[in-house]
Amino acid sequence: MVQHNVAGRSLSEVVADVQKALEPIRQKLPPGYSIHIGGQFEAQAAATQLLAVLSLISLAAMFAILYMHFSSINLSIQVLMSVPMAFVGAVAYILLSRQTMSVATLVGLISLAGIATRNAILLLDHYIHLMREEKEQFSQEMIVRAGQERMVPVLMTALCSGIALVPLALTPDAPGREILYPVATVIIGGLISSTLLDFLFRPGLFWLFGRKDAERIAAMPHDLDKAAEAMAVEFDQKPSTQGSIVVQPAKGGVAHG
């Protein structure tokens, strides 16, 4: 058994070099012998596989919740498109900072996906709100108006999440931040790209593919309208009863009808 620690380089890079150096030795091993790399690398590989499976399950659950909210496969997919748009900035930051994929990076990507989809829901919900409540027609003017009215909430979400992580991203070599640094850089890079593409790419995507479903959803009665209509029907069907008040005169008195 050979043991060693890693310093100054990522674990995956060291393991890749070790695997390359061991390849000629593996070819000369007699039958029944093998070389196995364990320790922290083995635990990291198992955690990566588990996160990959959980990520797929999370995406499926997100799609189901979005479909229940929008009642539209089209709009649900448009919301999930914010995930690759956010990953563009995250991957760019990883490459620029010369990082490697790790468990901390995957955790940051999962957190980033949640923030990006929330901003997309805010924007699509406002499109439908303008069409349903304010009777706006599906037009470029409506899409521009919705973007202008939702710009402040989306920017505030991105700024509040990103600014809090800037100190972690600026000090990669600080002790105790080996895990926090990859998470911070991934989220910051993803927030930049997702926020920009939400106002540049998403309106065009909605304009090209969202008309049919948006008009259908806008024409559907609101949940409050459904409840009010159901109460009105129940009230109309309920039989009414008329009562009468009988005043009994006191002894020696006069009764008035």
PDB file of C-alpha atoms in Angstrom, residues 84-171:
ATOM      1  CA  PRO A  84     -27.954  25.583 -19.679  1.00  0.00           C
ATOM      2  CA  MET A  85     -27.975  29.386 -20.038  1.00  0.00           C
ATOM      3  CA  ALA A  86     -26.669  29.647 -16.492  1.00  0.00           C
ATOM      4  CA  PHE A  87     -24.134  26.855 -17.028  1.00  0.00           C
ATOM      5  CA  VAL A  88     -22.540  28.870 -19.853  1.00  0.00           C
ATOM      6  CA  GLY A  89     -21.199  31.449 -17.400  1.00  0.00           C
ATOM      7  CA  ALA A  90     -20.369  28.822 -14.790  1.00  0.00           C
ATOM      8  CA  VAL A  91     -18.246  26.776 -17.205  1.00  0.00           C
ATOM      9  CA  ALA A  92     -16.564  29.934 -18.528  1.00  0.00           C
ATOM     10  CA  TYR A  93     -15.577  30.952 -14.979  1.00  0.00           C
ATOM     11  CA  ILE A  94     -14.258  27.437 -14.274  1.00  0.00           C
ATOM     12  CA  LEU A  95     -12.071  27.550 -17.381  1.00  0.00           C
ATOM     13  CA  LEU A  96     -10.828  31.093 -16.732  1.00  0.00           C
ATOM     14  CA  SER A  97      -9.897  30.273 -13.151  1.00  0.00           C
ATOM     15  CA  ARG A  98      -8.329  26.948 -14.244  1.00  0.00           C
ATOM     16  CA  GLN A  99     -10.389  24.843 -11.911  1.00  0.00           C
ATOM     17  CA  THR A 100     -11.376  21.220 -12.314  1.00  0.00           C
ATOM     18  CA  MET A 101     -14.709  19.558 -11.736  1.00  0.00           C
ATOM     19  CA  SER A 102     -15.239  18.478  -8.145  1.00  0.00           C
ATOM     20  CA  VAL A 103     -18.048  17.697  -5.735  1.00  0.00           C
ATOM     21  CA  ALA A 104     -18.079  21.341  -4.622  1.00  0.00           C
ATOM     22  CA  THR A 105     -18.459  22.439  -8.249  1.00  0.00           C
ATOM     23  CA  LEU A 106     -21.432  20.128  -8.731  1.00  0.00           C
ATOM     24  CA  VAL A 107     -23.060  21.484  -5.569  1.00  0.00           C
ATOM     25  CA  GLY A 108     -22.631  25.009  -6.925  1.00  0.00           C
ATOM     26  CA  LEU A 109     -24.215  24.010 -10.241  1.00  0.00           C
ATOM     27  CA  ILE A 110     -27.238  22.543  -8.472  1.00  0.00           C
ATOM     28  CA  SER A 111     -27.718  25.721  -6.416  1.00  0.00           C
ATOM     29  CA  LEU A 112     -27.283  27.819  -9.545  1.00  0.00           C
ATOM     30  CA  ALA A 113     -29.995  25.857 -11.370  1.00  0.00           C
ATOM     31  CA  GLY A 114     -32.511  26.711  -8.661  1.00  0.00           C
ATOM     32  CA  ILE A 115     -31.760  30.438  -8.774  1.00  0.00           C
ATOM     33  CA  ALA A 116     -31.852  30.567 -12.585  1.00  0.00           C
ATOM     34  CA  THR A 117     -35.193  28.767 -12.874  1.00  0.00           C
ATOM     35  CA  ARG A 118     -36.735  31.073 -10.265  1.00  0.00           C
ATOM     36  CA  ASN A 119     -35.905  34.123 -12.377  1.00  0.00           C
ATOM     37  CA  ALA A 120     -37.345  32.440 -15.460  1.00  0.00           C
ATOM     38  CA  ILE A 121     -40.607  31.690 -13.638  1.00  0.00           C
ATOM     39  CA  LEU A 122     -40.869  35.340 -12.581  1.00  0.00           C
ATOM     40  CA  LEU A 123     -40.604  36.493 -16.177  1.00  0.00           C
ATOM     41  CA  LEU A 124     -42.963  33.947 -17.744  1.00  0.00           C
ATOM     42  CA  ASP A 125     -45.532  34.455 -15.004  1.00  0.00           C
ATOM     43  CA  HIS A 126     -45.518  38.183 -15.723  1.00  0.00           C
ATOM     44  CA  TYR A 127     -46.069  37.607 -19.438  1.00  0.00           C
ATOM     45  CA  ILE A 128     -49.189  35.606 -18.627  1.00  0.00           C
ATOM     46  CA  HIS A 129     -50.293  38.090 -15.947  1.00  0.00           C
ATOM     47  CA  LEU A 130     -50.261  40.960 -18.424  1.00  0.00           C
ATOM     48  CA  MET A 131     -52.281  38.942 -20.924  1.00  0.00           C
ATOM     49  CA  ARG A 132     -54.814  37.648 -18.408  1.00  0.00           C
ATOM     50  CA  GLU A 133     -55.288  40.462 -15.912  1.00  0.00           C
ATOM     51  CA  GLU A 134     -54.475  43.544 -17.983  1.00  0.00           C
ATOM     52  CA  LYS A 135     -55.778  42.161 -21.292  1.00  0.00           C
ATOM     53  CA  GLU A 136     -52.527  42.778 -23.144  1.00  0.00           C
ATOM     54  CA  GLN A 137     -52.268  41.138 -26.547  1.00  0.00           C
ATOM     55  CA  PHE A 138     -49.427  38.786 -27.358  1.00  0.00           C
ATOM     56  CA  SER A 139     -47.074  41.287 -28.947  1.00  0.00           C
ATOM     57  CA  GLN A 140     -43.528  42.519 -28.869  1.00  0.00           C
ATOM     58  CA  GLU A 141     -44.668  45.545 -26.867  1.00  0.00           C
ATOM     59  CA  MET A 142     -46.095  43.253 -24.167  1.00  0.00           C
ATOM     60  CA  ILE A 143     -42.856  41.251 -23.977  1.00  0.00           C
ATOM     61  CA  VAL A 144     -40.784  44.437 -23.721  1.00  0.00           C
ATOM     62  CA  ARG A 145     -43.063  45.801 -21.004  1.00  0.00           C
ATOM     63  CA  ALA A 146     -42.850  42.588 -18.985  1.00  0.00           C
ATOM     64  CA  GLY A 147     -39.062  42.635 -19.218  1.00  0.00           C
ATOM     65  CA  GLN A 148     -38.888  46.220 -18.041  1.00  0.00           C
ATOM     66  CA  GLU A 149     -41.233  45.586 -15.111  1.00  0.00           C
ATOM     67  CA  ARG A 150     -39.407  42.433 -14.014  1.00  0.00           C
ATOM     68  CA  MET A 151     -35.877  43.768 -14.498  1.00  0.00           C
ATOM     69  CA  VAL A 152     -35.545  45.102 -10.950  1.00  0.00           C
ATOM     70  CA  PRO A 153     -36.663  41.880  -9.137  1.00  0.00           C
ATOM     71  CA  VAL A 154     -34.429  39.694 -11.311  1.00  0.00           C
ATOM     72  CA  LEU A 155     -31.418  41.999 -10.892  1.00  0.00           C
ATOM     73  CA  MET A 156     -31.953  42.228  -7.137  1.00  0.00           C
ATOM     74  CA  THR A 157     -32.034  38.433  -6.868  1.00  0.00           C
ATOM     75  CA  ALA A 158     -28.808  38.115  -8.853  1.00  0.00           C
ATOM     76  CA  LEU A 159     -27.035  40.915  -6.998  1.00  0.00           C
ATOM     77  CA  CYS A 160     -28.019  39.729  -3.524  1.00  0.00           C
ATOM     78  CA  SER A 161     -26.848  36.205  -4.305  1.00  0.00           C
ATOM     79  CA  GLY A 162     -23.703  37.238  -6.177  1.00  0.00           C
ATOM     80  CA  ILE A 163     -22.366  40.037  -4.001  1.00  0.00           C
ATOM     81  CA  ALA A 164     -22.437  37.824  -0.910  1.00  0.00           C
ATOM     82  CA  LEU A 165     -20.147  35.349  -2.707  1.00  0.00           C
ATOM     83  CA  VAL A 166     -17.632  37.870  -4.084  1.00  0.00           C
ATOM     84  CA  PRO A 167     -15.329  37.759  -0.974  1.00  0.00           C
ATOM     85  CA  LEU A 168     -15.075  33.978  -1.338  1.00  0.00           C
ATOM     86  CA  ALA A 169     -14.261  34.227  -5.053  1.00  0.00           C
ATOM     87  CA  LEU A 170     -11.528  36.828  -4.495  1.00  0.00           C
ATOM     88  CA  THR A 171      -9.552  34.745  -1.990  1.00  0.00           C
TER      89      THR A 171
END
